[in-house]
PDB file of C-alpha atoms and ligand atoms in Angstrom:
ATOM      1  CA  MET Q 262      -6.631   6.254  -2.991  1.00 86.00           C
ATOM      2  CA  LEU Q 263      -4.997   2.911  -3.677  1.00 94.00           C
ATOM      3  CA  ASN Q 264      -7.012  -0.101  -4.771  1.00 97.00           C
ATOM      4  CA  LEU Q 265      -6.388  -3.599  -6.066  1.00 97.00           C
ATOM      5  CA  HIS Q 266      -5.873  -2.243  -9.574  1.00 97.00           C
ATOM      6  CA  SER Q 267      -3.378   0.434  -8.552  1.00 98.00           C
ATOM      7  CA  THR Q 268      -0.108   0.304 -10.408  1.00 98.00           C
ATOM      8  CA  LYS Q 269       3.409   1.599 -10.144  1.00 98.00           C
ATOM      9  CA  LYS Q 270       4.949   3.135 -13.252  1.00 98.00           C
ATOM     10  CA  LEU Q 271       8.181   1.398 -14.182  1.00 98.00           C
ATOM     11  CA  ILE Q 272      11.064   3.350 -15.693  1.00 98.00           C
ATOM     12  CA  ASN Q 273       9.873   2.472 -19.223  1.00 98.00           C
ATOM     13  CA  GLY Q 274       6.327   3.680 -18.511  1.00 98.00           C
ATOM     14  CA  VAL Q 275       4.741   0.230 -18.099  1.00 98.00           C
ATOM     15  CA  GLU Q 276       2.231   0.137 -15.253  1.00 98.00           C
ATOM     16  CA  MET Q 277       2.878  -2.742 -12.848  1.00 98.00           C
ATOM     17  CA  PRO Q 278       0.166  -3.739 -10.333  1.00 98.00           C
ATOM     18  CA  ARG Q 279       1.103  -2.924  -6.747  1.00 98.00           C
ATOM     19  CA  LEU Q 280      -0.325  -6.153  -5.362  1.00 98.00           C
ATOM     20  CA  GLY Q 281      -0.305  -9.598  -6.915  1.00 98.00           C
ATOM     21  CA  LEU Q 282      -0.619 -13.254  -6.008  1.00 98.00           C
ATOM     22  CA  GLY Q 283       2.679 -15.026  -5.348  1.00 98.00           C
ATOM     23  CA  VAL Q 284       2.488 -18.705  -6.256  1.00 98.00           C
ATOM     24  CA  TYR Q 285       5.765 -20.033  -4.817  1.00 96.00           C
ATOM     25  CA  LYS Q 286       5.519 -23.616  -3.561  1.00 89.00           C
ATOM     26  CA  MET Q 287       2.105 -24.114  -5.144  1.00 94.00           C
ATOM     27  CA  THR Q 288       3.169 -27.307  -6.860  1.00 87.00           C
ATOM     28  CA  ASN Q 289      -0.030 -29.261  -6.349  1.00 96.00           C
ATOM     29  CA  PRO Q 290      -1.718 -28.502  -9.702  1.00 97.00           C
ATOM     30  CA  ALA Q 291      -5.295 -28.532  -8.423  1.00 98.00           C
ATOM     31  CA  GLU Q 292      -4.445 -26.396  -5.410  1.00 98.00           C
ATOM     32  CA  ALA Q 293      -2.458 -23.949  -7.537  1.00 98.00           C
ATOM     33  CA  TYR Q 294      -5.219 -23.636 -10.135  1.00 98.00           C
ATOM     34  CA  SER Q 295      -7.822 -23.097  -7.445  1.00 98.00           C
ATOM     35  CA  ALA Q 296      -5.776 -20.390  -5.667  1.00 98.00           C
ATOM     36  CA  MET Q 297      -5.096 -18.553  -8.933  1.00 98.00           C
ATOM     37  CA  SER Q 298      -8.733 -18.736  -9.978  1.00 98.00           C
ATOM     38  CA  HIS Q 299      -9.888 -17.427  -6.592  1.00 98.00           C
ATOM     39  CA  ALA Q 300      -7.437 -14.556  -6.851  1.00 98.00           C
ATOM     40  CA  LEU Q 301      -8.577 -13.557 -10.339  1.00 98.00           C
ATOM     41  CA  GLU Q 302     -12.182 -13.811  -9.206  1.00 98.00           C
ATOM     42  CA  ALA Q 303     -11.384 -11.586  -6.217  1.00 98.00           C
ATOM     43  CA  GLY Q 304     -10.024  -8.924  -8.580  1.00 98.00           C
ATOM     44  CA  TYR Q 305      -6.274  -9.586  -8.502  1.00 98.00           C
ATOM     45  CA  ILE Q 306      -4.720  -8.547 -11.809  1.00 98.00           C
ATOM     46  CA  ALA Q 307      -1.183  -9.862 -11.245  1.00 98.00           C
ATOM     47  CA  ILE Q 308       0.310 -13.319 -10.770  1.00 98.00           C
ATOM     48  CA  ASP Q 309       3.976 -13.904 -10.016  1.00 98.00           C
ATOM     49  CA  THR Q 310       5.213 -17.333 -11.059  1.00 98.00           C
ATOM     50  CA  ALA Q 311       8.552 -18.908 -12.078  1.00 98.00           C
ATOM     51  CA  ALA Q 312       9.740 -21.914 -14.038  1.00 98.00           C
ATOM     52  CA  LEU Q 313      10.875 -23.373 -10.708  1.00 97.00           C
ATOM     53  CA  TYR Q 314       7.383 -23.342  -9.238  1.00 97.00           C
ATOM     54  CA  ASP Q 315       6.217 -25.820 -11.846  1.00 97.00           C
ATOM     55  CA  ASN Q 316       2.780 -24.233 -12.103  1.00 98.00           C
ATOM     56  CA  GLU Q 317       2.987 -22.072 -15.237  1.00 98.00           C
ATOM     57  CA  GLU Q 318       0.440 -24.326 -16.962  1.00 98.00           C
ATOM     58  CA  GLN Q 319      -2.017 -23.680 -14.149  1.00 98.00           C
ATOM     59  CA  VAL Q 320      -1.426 -19.918 -14.401  1.00 98.00           C
ATOM     60  CA  GLY Q 321      -2.275 -20.074 -18.110  1.00 98.00           C
ATOM     61  CA  GLN Q 322      -5.348 -22.202 -17.488  1.00 98.00           C
ATOM     62  CA  ALA Q 323      -6.627 -19.976 -14.668  1.00 98.00           C
ATOM     63  CA  VAL Q 324      -6.144 -16.866 -16.809  1.00 98.00           C
ATOM     64  CA  ARG Q 325      -7.987 -18.386 -19.772  1.00 98.00           C
ATOM     65  CA  ASP Q 326     -10.827 -19.670 -17.608  1.00 98.00           C
ATOM     66  CA  SER Q 327     -11.179 -16.301 -15.882  1.00 98.00           C
ATOM     67  CA  LYS Q 328     -12.309 -14.814 -19.198  1.00 93.00           C
ATOM     68  CA  LYS Q 329     -10.314 -11.712 -18.343  1.00 97.00           C
ATOM     69  CA  LYS Q 330      -8.567  -9.968 -21.190  1.00 97.00           C
ATOM     70  CA  ARG Q 331      -4.899 -10.858 -21.283  1.00 98.00           C
ATOM     71  CA  GLU Q 332      -3.926  -7.182 -21.558  1.00 98.00           C
ATOM     72  CA  GLU Q 333      -5.724  -6.406 -18.284  1.00 98.00           C
ATOM     73  CA  LEU Q 334      -3.445  -8.812 -16.429  1.00 98.00           C
ATOM     74  CA  PHE Q 335       0.206  -8.669 -15.464  1.00 98.00           C
ATOM     75  CA  ILE Q 336       2.047 -11.986 -15.564  1.00 99.00           C
ATOM     76  CA  THR Q 337       5.609 -12.412 -14.311  1.00 99.00           C
ATOM     77  CA  SER Q 338       7.869 -15.452 -14.638  1.00 98.00           C
ATOM     78  CA  LYS Q 339      11.533 -16.182 -13.989  1.00 98.00           C
ATOM     79  CA  VAL Q 340      14.353 -18.179 -15.532  1.00 98.00           C
ATOM     80  CA  TRP Q 341      15.666 -20.869 -13.189  1.00 97.00           C
ATOM     81  CA  ASN Q 342      19.319 -21.172 -12.230  1.00 97.00           C
ATOM     82  CA  THR Q 343      20.095 -24.299 -14.240  1.00 97.00           C
ATOM     83  CA  ASP Q 344      18.799 -22.620 -17.414  1.00 98.00           C
ATOM     84  CA  GLN Q 345      20.932 -19.502 -17.224  1.00 98.00           C
ATOM     85  CA  GLY Q 346      23.272 -18.144 -19.875  1.00 98.00           C
ATOM     86  CA  TYR Q 347      22.299 -16.378 -23.105  1.00 98.00           C
ATOM     87  CA  ASP Q 348      20.996 -19.187 -25.334  1.00 98.00           C
ATOM     88  CA  GLN Q 349      19.625 -21.237 -22.471  1.00 98.00           C
ATOM     89  CA  THR Q 350      17.597 -18.297 -21.186  1.00 98.00           C
ATOM     90  CA  LEU Q 351      16.058 -17.723 -24.605  1.00 98.00           C
ATOM     91  CA  ARG Q 352      15.090 -21.399 -24.706  1.00 98.00           C
ATOM     92  CA  ALA Q 353      13.783 -21.373 -21.130  1.00 98.00           C
ATOM     93  CA  PHE Q 354      11.621 -18.363 -21.953  1.00 98.00           C
ATOM     94  CA  GLU Q 355      10.150 -20.190 -24.924  1.00 98.00           C
ATOM     95  CA  THR Q 356       9.306 -23.152 -22.693  1.00 98.00           C
ATOM     96  CA  SER Q 357       7.671 -20.894 -20.103  1.00 98.00           C
ATOM     97  CA  LEU Q 358       5.632 -19.107 -22.745  1.00 98.00           C
ATOM     98  CA  LYS Q 359       4.494 -22.438 -24.161  1.00 98.00           C
ATOM     99  CA  LYS Q 360       3.466 -23.723 -20.751  1.00 98.00           C
ATOM    100  CA  LEU Q 361       1.589 -20.512 -20.041  1.00 98.00           C
ATOM    101  CA  ASP Q 362       0.158 -20.671 -23.565  1.00 98.00           C
ATOM    102  CA  MET Q 363       0.660 -16.928 -23.929  1.00 98.00           C
ATOM    103  CA  ASP Q 364       2.126 -14.693 -26.647  1.00 98.00           C
ATOM    104  CA  TYR Q 365       4.095 -12.486 -24.298  1.00 98.00           C
ATOM    105  CA  LEU Q 366       4.925 -11.940 -20.627  1.00 98.00           C
ATOM    106  CA  ASP Q 367       4.631  -8.651 -18.788  1.00 99.00           C
ATOM    107  CA  LEU Q 368       7.842  -9.196 -16.860  1.00 99.00           C
ATOM    108  CA  TYR Q 369      10.621 -11.779 -17.018  1.00 99.00           C
ATOM    109  CA  LEU Q 370      13.272 -12.039 -14.314  1.00 99.00           C
ATOM    110  CA  THR Q 371      16.596 -13.739 -13.659  1.00 98.00           C
ATOM    111  CA  HIS Q 372      15.646 -15.832 -10.607  1.00 98.00           C
ATOM    112  CA  TRP Q 373      19.043 -15.720  -8.841  1.00 98.00           C
ATOM    113  CA  PRO Q 374      22.348 -14.145  -9.878  1.00 98.00           C
ATOM    114  CA  VAL Q 375      24.217 -17.309 -10.872  1.00 97.00           C
ATOM    115  CA  PRO Q 376      27.897 -16.326 -10.800  1.00 96.00           C
ATOM    116  CA  GLU Q 377      29.494 -16.187 -14.259  1.00 94.00           C
ATOM    117  CA  LEU Q 378      26.088 -16.429 -15.930  1.00 97.00           C
ATOM    118  CA  TYR Q 379      23.750 -13.741 -14.658  1.00 98.00           C
ATOM    119  CA  VAL Q 380      25.131 -11.022 -16.960  1.00 98.00           C
ATOM    120  CA  ASP Q 381      24.508 -13.199 -20.041  1.00 98.00           C
ATOM    121  CA  THR Q 382      21.118 -14.199 -18.672  1.00 98.00           C
ATOM    122  CA  TYR Q 383      20.165 -10.562 -18.411  1.00 98.00           C
ATOM    123  CA  ARG Q 384      21.442  -9.889 -21.950  1.00 98.00           C
ATOM    124  CA  ALA Q 385      18.977 -12.512 -23.174  1.00 98.00           C
ATOM    125  CA  ILE Q 386      16.198 -10.816 -21.202  1.00 98.00           C
ATOM    126  CA  GLU Q 387      17.124  -7.559 -22.934  1.00 98.00           C
ATOM    127  CA  ARG Q 388      16.772  -9.306 -26.279  1.00 98.00           C
ATOM    128  CA  LEU Q 389      13.318 -10.612 -25.329  1.00 98.00           C
ATOM    129  CA  TYR Q 390      12.395  -7.036 -24.498  1.00 98.00           C
ATOM    130  CA  ASP Q 391      13.716  -5.733 -27.823  1.00 98.00           C
ATOM    131  CA  GLU Q 392      11.666  -8.392 -29.585  1.00 98.00           C
ATOM    132  CA  LYS Q 393       8.587  -7.268 -27.634  1.00 98.00           C
ATOM    133  CA  LEU Q 394       8.098 -10.689 -26.097  1.00 98.00           C
ATOM    134  CA  ILE Q 395       8.164  -9.095 -22.639  1.00 99.00           C
ATOM    135  CA  ARG Q 396       6.911  -5.668 -21.608  1.00 98.00           C
ATOM    136  CA  ALA Q 397       9.490  -5.123 -18.858  1.00 99.00           C
ATOM    137  CA  THR Q 398      12.837  -6.543 -17.788  1.00 99.00           C
ATOM    138  CA  GLY Q 399      14.080  -7.348 -14.334  1.00 98.00           C
ATOM    139  CA  VAL Q 400      15.962  -9.521 -11.917  1.00 98.00           C
ATOM    140  CA  SER Q 401      15.370 -11.213  -8.609  1.00 98.00           C
ATOM    141  CA  ASN Q 402      17.613 -11.651  -5.582  1.00 98.00           C
ATOM    142  CA  HIS Q 403      20.222  -9.255  -6.920  1.00 98.00           C
ATOM    143  CA  GLU Q 404      22.378  -7.295  -4.508  1.00 98.00           C
ATOM    144  CA  PRO Q 405      23.613  -3.796  -5.424  1.00 98.00           C
ATOM    145  CA  HIS Q 406      26.956  -5.233  -6.547  1.00 98.00           C
ATOM    146  CA  HIS Q 407      25.177  -7.510  -9.051  1.00 98.00           C
ATOM    147  CA  LEU Q 408      23.061  -4.644 -10.316  1.00 98.00           C
ATOM    148  CA  GLU Q 409      26.077  -2.379 -10.684  1.00 98.00           C
ATOM    149  CA  LYS Q 410      27.612  -4.945 -12.981  1.00 98.00           C
ATOM    150  CA  LEU Q 411      24.447  -5.150 -15.075  1.00 98.00           C
ATOM    151  CA  LEU Q 412      23.984  -1.392 -15.193  1.00 98.00           C
ATOM    152  CA  ALA Q 413      27.513  -0.936 -16.474  1.00 97.00           C
ATOM    153  CA  THR Q 414      26.721  -2.719 -19.743  1.00 94.00           C
ATOM    154  CA  ALA Q 415      22.949  -2.888 -20.113  1.00 96.00           C
ATOM    155  CA  ASN Q 416      21.210  -1.110 -22.984  1.00 96.00           C
ATOM    156  CA  VAL Q 417      17.907  -1.617 -21.216  1.00 98.00           C
ATOM    157  CA  GLN Q 418      18.306  -1.302 -17.484  1.00 98.00           C
ATOM    158  CA  PRO Q 419      16.570  -3.760 -15.120  1.00 98.00           C
ATOM    159  CA  MET Q 420      13.250  -2.225 -14.188  1.00 98.00           C
ATOM    160  CA  VAL Q 421      12.418  -4.451 -11.237  1.00 99.00           C
ATOM    161  CA  ASN Q 422      14.384  -6.275  -8.543  1.00 98.00           C
ATOM    162  CA  GLN Q 423      12.391  -8.855  -6.602  1.00 98.00           C
ATOM    163  CA  ILE Q 424      13.922  -9.587  -3.211  1.00 98.00           C
ATOM    164  CA  GLU Q 425      13.030 -11.177   0.105  1.00 98.00           C
ATOM    165  CA  LEU Q 426      11.600  -8.300   2.097  1.00 98.00           C
ATOM    166  CA  HIS Q 427       9.396  -8.154   5.197  1.00 98.00           C
ATOM    167  CA  PRO Q 428       9.456  -6.421   8.594  1.00 98.00           C
ATOM    168  CA  HIS Q 429      12.235  -8.726   9.849  1.00 98.00           C
ATOM    169  CA  LEU Q 430      14.360  -7.938   6.768  1.00 98.00           C
ATOM    170  CA  ILE Q 431      13.680  -4.421   5.575  1.00 98.00           C
ATOM    171  CA  GLN Q 432      16.536  -4.361   3.033  1.00 98.00           C
ATOM    172  CA  GLN Q 433      17.266  -0.658   3.391  1.00 98.00           C
ATOM    173  CA  LYS Q 434      20.528  -0.722   1.394  1.00 98.00           C
ATOM    174  CA  ASN Q 435      18.973  -2.550  -1.504  1.00 98.00           C
ATOM    175  CA  ARG Q 436      15.980  -0.218  -1.468  1.00 98.00           C
ATOM    176  CA  ASP Q 437      18.158   2.896  -1.420  1.00 98.00           C
ATOM    177  CA  PHE Q 438      20.156   1.585  -4.360  1.00 98.00           C
ATOM    178  CA  ALA Q 439      16.982   0.778  -6.276  1.00 98.00           C
ATOM    179  CA  LYS Q 440      15.547   4.209  -5.645  1.00 98.00           C
ATOM    180  CA  GLN Q 441      18.690   5.843  -6.909  1.00 98.00           C
ATOM    181  CA  HIS Q 442      18.432   3.890 -10.157  1.00 98.00           C
ATOM    182  CA  ASN Q 443      14.668   3.954 -10.636  1.00 98.00           C
ATOM    183  CA  ILE Q 444      14.338   0.228 -10.113  1.00 98.00           C
ATOM    184  CA  ALA Q 445      11.033  -0.914  -8.607  1.00 99.00           C
ATOM    185  CA  ILE Q 446      11.281  -3.369  -5.731  1.00 99.00           C
ATOM    186  CA  THR Q 447       8.958  -6.339  -5.365  1.00 99.00           C
ATOM    187  CA  SER Q 448       8.877  -7.963  -1.931  1.00 98.00           C
ATOM    188  CA  TRP Q 449       8.908 -11.756  -1.980  1.00 98.00           C
ATOM    189  CA  SER Q 450       7.792 -13.604   1.131  1.00 97.00           C
ATOM    190  CA  PRO Q 451       6.251 -10.312   2.218  1.00 98.00           C
ATOM    191  CA  LEU Q 452       4.840 -12.041   5.301  1.00 98.00           C
ATOM    192  CA  GLY Q 453       8.213 -13.639   6.049  1.00 96.00           C
ATOM    193  CA  ARG Q 454       6.872 -17.052   4.997  1.00 93.00           C
ATOM    194  CA  GLY Q 455       4.120 -16.411   7.508  1.00 90.00           C
ATOM    195  CA  ARG Q 456       6.546 -16.011  10.412  1.00 93.00           C
ATOM    196  CA  VAL Q 457       6.152 -12.257  10.832  1.00 97.00           C
ATOM    197  CA  LEU Q 458       2.442 -12.847  11.405  1.00 97.00           C
ATOM    198  CA  GLU Q 459       3.238 -14.063  14.904  1.00 95.00           C
ATOM    199  CA  ASP Q 460       5.166 -10.945  15.836  1.00 96.00           C
ATOM    200  CA  GLU Q 461       3.443  -9.484  18.855  1.00 97.00           C
ATOM    201  CA  ALA Q 462       3.869  -5.867  17.753  1.00 97.00           C
ATOM    202  CA  ILE Q 463       2.184  -6.662  14.439  1.00 98.00           C
ATOM    203  CA  MET Q 464      -0.661  -8.481  16.155  1.00 98.00           C
ATOM    204  CA  LYS Q 465      -1.237  -5.472  18.400  1.00 98.00           C
ATOM    205  CA  LEU Q 466      -1.376  -3.177  15.401  1.00 98.00           C
ATOM    206  CA  GLY Q 467      -3.910  -5.529  13.848  1.00 98.00           C
ATOM    207  CA  GLU Q 468      -6.120  -5.073  16.902  1.00 98.00           C
ATOM    208  CA  LYS Q 469      -5.690  -1.318  16.738  1.00 98.00           C
ATOM    209  CA  TYR Q 470      -6.817  -1.105  13.099  1.00 98.00           C
ATOM    210  CA  GLY Q 471      -9.349  -3.926  13.237  1.00 98.00           C
ATOM    211  CA  LYS Q 472      -7.299  -5.792  10.637  1.00 98.00           C
ATOM    212  CA  SER Q 473      -5.352  -9.064  10.576  1.00 98.00           C
ATOM    213  CA  ALA Q 474      -1.592  -9.211  11.038  1.00 98.00           C
ATOM    214  CA  ALA Q 475      -1.243 -10.099   7.350  1.00 98.00           C
ATOM    215  CA  GLN Q 476      -3.222  -7.033   6.310  1.00 98.00           C
ATOM    216  CA  VAL Q 477      -1.072  -4.767   8.488  1.00 98.00           C
ATOM    217  CA  ILE Q 478       2.108  -6.137   6.913  1.00 98.00           C
ATOM    218  CA  ILE Q 479       0.780  -5.899   3.354  1.00 98.00           C
ATOM    219  CA  ARG Q 480      -0.245  -2.324   4.013  1.00 98.00           C
ATOM    220  CA  TRP Q 481       3.267  -1.569   5.325  1.00 98.00           C
ATOM    221  CA  HIS Q 482       4.738  -2.775   2.008  1.00 98.00           C
ATOM    222  CA  LEU Q 483       2.288  -0.697  -0.019  1.00 98.00           C
ATOM    223  CA  GLN Q 484       2.901   2.465   2.000  1.00 98.00           C
ATOM    224  CA  HIS Q 485       6.644   1.993   1.418  1.00 98.00           C
ATOM    225  CA  ASP Q 486       5.956   1.975  -2.328  1.00 98.00           C
ATOM    226  CA  LEU Q 487       6.947  -1.684  -2.586  1.00 98.00           C
ATOM    227  CA  ILE Q 488       5.204  -4.102  -4.928  1.00 98.00           C
ATOM    228  CA  VAL Q 489       3.865  -6.953  -2.846  1.00 98.00           C
ATOM    229  CA  ILE Q 490       3.002 -10.553  -3.760  1.00 98.00           C
ATOM    230  CA  PRO Q 491       1.648 -12.454  -0.741  1.00 98.00           C
ATOM    231  CA  LYS Q 492       1.086 -16.155  -1.276  1.00 98.00           C
ATOM    232  CA  SER Q 493      -1.864 -18.103   0.017  1.00 97.00           C
ATOM    233  CA  VAL Q 494      -3.697 -21.165  -1.211  1.00 97.00           C
ATOM    234  CA  LYS Q 495      -6.788 -20.407   0.840  1.00 98.00           C
ATOM    235  CA  GLU Q 496      -9.600 -18.381  -0.691  1.00 98.00           C
ATOM    236  CA  VAL Q 497     -10.477 -16.539   2.495  1.00 98.00           C
ATOM    237  CA  ARG Q 498      -6.853 -15.436   2.955  1.00 98.00           C
ATOM    238  CA  ILE Q 499      -6.456 -14.538  -0.709  1.00 98.00           C
ATOM    239  CA  ARG Q 500      -9.432 -12.204  -0.318  1.00 98.00           C
ATOM    240  CA  GLN Q 501      -8.246 -10.915   3.044  1.00 98.00           C
ATOM    241  CA  ASN Q 502      -4.795 -10.094   1.653  1.00 98.00           C
ATOM    242  CA  ALA Q 503      -6.408  -7.891  -0.997  1.00 98.00           C
ATOM    243  CA  ASP Q 504      -8.688  -6.142   1.467  1.00 98.00           C
ATOM    244  CA  VAL Q 505      -6.087  -3.601   2.522  1.00 98.00           C
ATOM    245  CA  PHE Q 506      -7.317  -0.413   0.921  1.00 98.00           C
ATOM    246  CA  ASP Q 507      -9.695   0.876   3.565  1.00 98.00           C
ATOM    247  CA  PHE Q 508      -7.157   1.822   6.223  1.00 98.00           C
ATOM    248  CA  GLU Q 509      -3.833   3.585   6.475  1.00 98.00           C
ATOM    249  CA  LEU Q 510      -0.980   3.040   8.936  1.00 98.00           C
ATOM    250  CA  THR Q 511       0.193   6.219  10.656  1.00 98.00           C
ATOM    251  CA  ALA Q 512       3.769   7.407  10.162  1.00 98.00           C
ATOM    252  CA  GLU Q 513       4.531   6.313  13.750  1.00 98.00           C
ATOM    253  CA  ASP Q 514       3.174   2.828  13.152  1.00 98.00           C
ATOM    254  CA  MET Q 515       5.126   2.553   9.896  1.00 98.00           C
ATOM    255  CA  GLN Q 516       8.257   3.453  11.826  1.00 98.00           C
ATOM    256  CA  ALA Q 517       7.435   1.015  14.608  1.00 98.00           C
ATOM    257  CA  ILE Q 518       7.214  -1.771  12.003  1.00 98.00           C
ATOM    258  CA  ASP Q 519      10.518  -0.641  10.438  1.00 98.00           C
ATOM    259  CA  MET Q 520      12.069  -1.055  13.886  1.00 98.00           C
ATOM    260  CA  LEU Q 521      11.194  -4.760  13.901  1.00 98.00           C
ATOM    261  CA  ASN Q 522      14.018  -5.273  11.406  1.00 98.00           C
ATOM    262  CA  ARG Q 523      16.604  -7.819  12.525  1.00 97.00           C
ATOM    263  CA  ASP Q 524      18.117  -8.571   9.111  1.00 98.00           C
ATOM    264  CA  GLU Q 525      16.706 -12.060   9.361  1.00 97.00           C
ATOM    265  CA  ARG Q 526      16.262 -14.050   6.182  1.00 97.00           C
ATOM    266  CA  TYR Q 527      13.883 -16.959   5.847  1.00 95.00           C
ATOM    267  CA  GLY Q 528      15.265 -17.733   2.407  1.00 95.00           C
ATOM    268  CA  SER Q 529      18.809 -17.844   0.998  1.00 94.00           C
ATOM    269  CA  HIS Q 530      21.306 -15.020   0.688  1.00 96.00           C
ATOM    270  CA  PRO Q 531      22.023 -14.072  -2.940  1.00 96.00           C
ATOM    271  CA  ASP Q 532      25.765 -14.453  -2.413  1.00 94.00           C
ATOM    272  CA  THR Q 533      25.574 -17.950  -0.936  1.00 91.00           C
ATOM    273  CA  PHE Q 534      22.432 -19.564  -2.351  1.00 88.00           C
ATOM    274  CA  HIS Q 535      22.640 -23.118  -3.624  1.00 75.00           C
ATOM    275  CA  LEU Q 536      22.778 -23.253  -7.358  1.00 67.00           C
ATOM    276  CA  LYS Q 537      20.765 -26.416  -7.916  1.00 56.00           C
ATOM    277  CA  LYS Q 538      17.197 -27.146  -6.980  1.00 48.00           C
TER     278      LYS Q 538
HETATM  279  P1  A2P F 229      -1.450 -20.567   3.220  1.00 58.18           P
HETATM  280  O1  A2P F 229      -0.966 -20.654   1.791  1.00 58.18           O
HETATM  281  O2  A2P F 229      -1.748 -21.889   3.822  1.00 58.18           O
HETATM  282  O3  A2P F 229      -2.587 -19.568   3.369  1.00 58.18           O
HETATM  283  P2  A2P F 229       4.796 -15.291   2.260  1.00 58.18           P
HETATM  284  O4  A2P F 229       3.940 -14.723   1.175  1.00 58.18           O
HETATM  285  O5  A2P F 229       5.475 -14.298   3.094  1.00 58.18           O
HETATM  286  O6  A2P F 229       5.765 -16.337   1.732  1.00 58.18           O
HETATM  287  O7  A2P F 229       3.844 -16.046   3.298  1.00 58.18           O
HETATM  288  C1  A2P F 229       3.099 -17.131   2.896  1.00 58.18           C
HETATM  289  C2  A2P F 229       2.654 -17.913   4.086  1.00 58.18           C
HETATM  290  O8  A2P F 229       1.723 -17.146   4.865  1.00 58.18           O
HETATM  291  C3  A2P F 229       1.955 -19.154   3.683  1.00 58.18           C
HETATM  292  O9  A2P F 229       2.319 -20.156   4.601  1.00 58.18           O
HETATM  293  C4  A2P F 229       0.475 -18.819   3.787  1.00 58.18           C
HETATM  294  O10 A2P F 229      -0.248 -19.974   4.132  1.00 58.18           O
HETATM  295  C5  A2P F 229       0.461 -17.819   4.913  1.00 58.18           C
HETATM  296  N1  A2P F 229      -0.573 -16.781   4.760  1.00 58.18           N
HETATM  297  C6  A2P F 229      -0.814 -16.048   3.656  1.00 58.18           C
HETATM  298  N2  A2P F 229      -1.792 -15.151   3.878  1.00 58.18           N
HETATM  299  C7  A2P F 229      -2.189 -15.314   5.158  1.00 58.18           C
HETATM  300  C8  A2P F 229      -3.154 -14.688   5.984  1.00 58.18           C
HETATM  301  N3  A2P F 229      -3.917 -13.709   5.532  1.00 58.18           N
HETATM  302  N4  A2P F 229      -3.269 -15.115   7.269  1.00 58.18           N
HETATM  303  C9  A2P F 229      -2.496 -16.124   7.741  1.00 58.18           C
HETATM  304  N5  A2P F 229      -1.567 -16.757   7.012  1.00 58.18           N
HETATM  305  C10 A2P F 229      -1.392 -16.356   5.728  1.00 58.18           C
END
């Protein structure tokens, strides 16, 4: 039986929580701090932030104020595009760690595969891993062709790839590749920036299970063995998004949700994203 503390074992044996709070676009410090605190209070043990989100200080503050033991939590951050390259990534990591006021991170990711730089960025992440400053390595928004390049030279393979993934963009190719290489997938914008919530088929399933559309979608991610990081700033939704362990979608309903795929992105494509903020 899954629960809010359930984890997925990464290829190096580290246990990564299956559900965490995503904090993208939470740039209002008070709002961000409040959302993170509510999540920790509700029993979340993972927070996914990034240098770009400009809220690492709030993550650190919320964690300290929660009085939870650091080792019981799983904190992820990412190096932003303008800080990529070997030395720059090492410096960016130091800045993130300082802002978080932590001694280590559980997971550190390349945010986007900046052409010409992402291989060196990942080499720096490998070094952070060797120095035990991070417990797991990974990337975000990498396509199989990016990962192939990293895998060809890496001493420590990427353990996680965090990609946009929701019922309108099921990312089958990327998932198949990840499975083949024992890379865990984290779904960002798991609710499709909220847009999948209005899908009629999802709403109907919500009625069938006595759950909200968001809960149905989060459950779909979990049952596909995806790590899921829904974002909300509202306490009631933060709690609702974690209340997904008392029902199970049938195989038919899982398939019906898979069929909603239309390869539609609500964010950028990794091959054409804009480099700057
Ligand atoms: P808000 O932060 O105001 O609650 P995603 O994680 O796919 O990017 O989706 C995030 C969006 O979905 C946000 O706009 C968030 O709004 C909204 N959202 C998150 N959880 C729920 C929920 N349980 N019900 C309705 N909307 C939600």
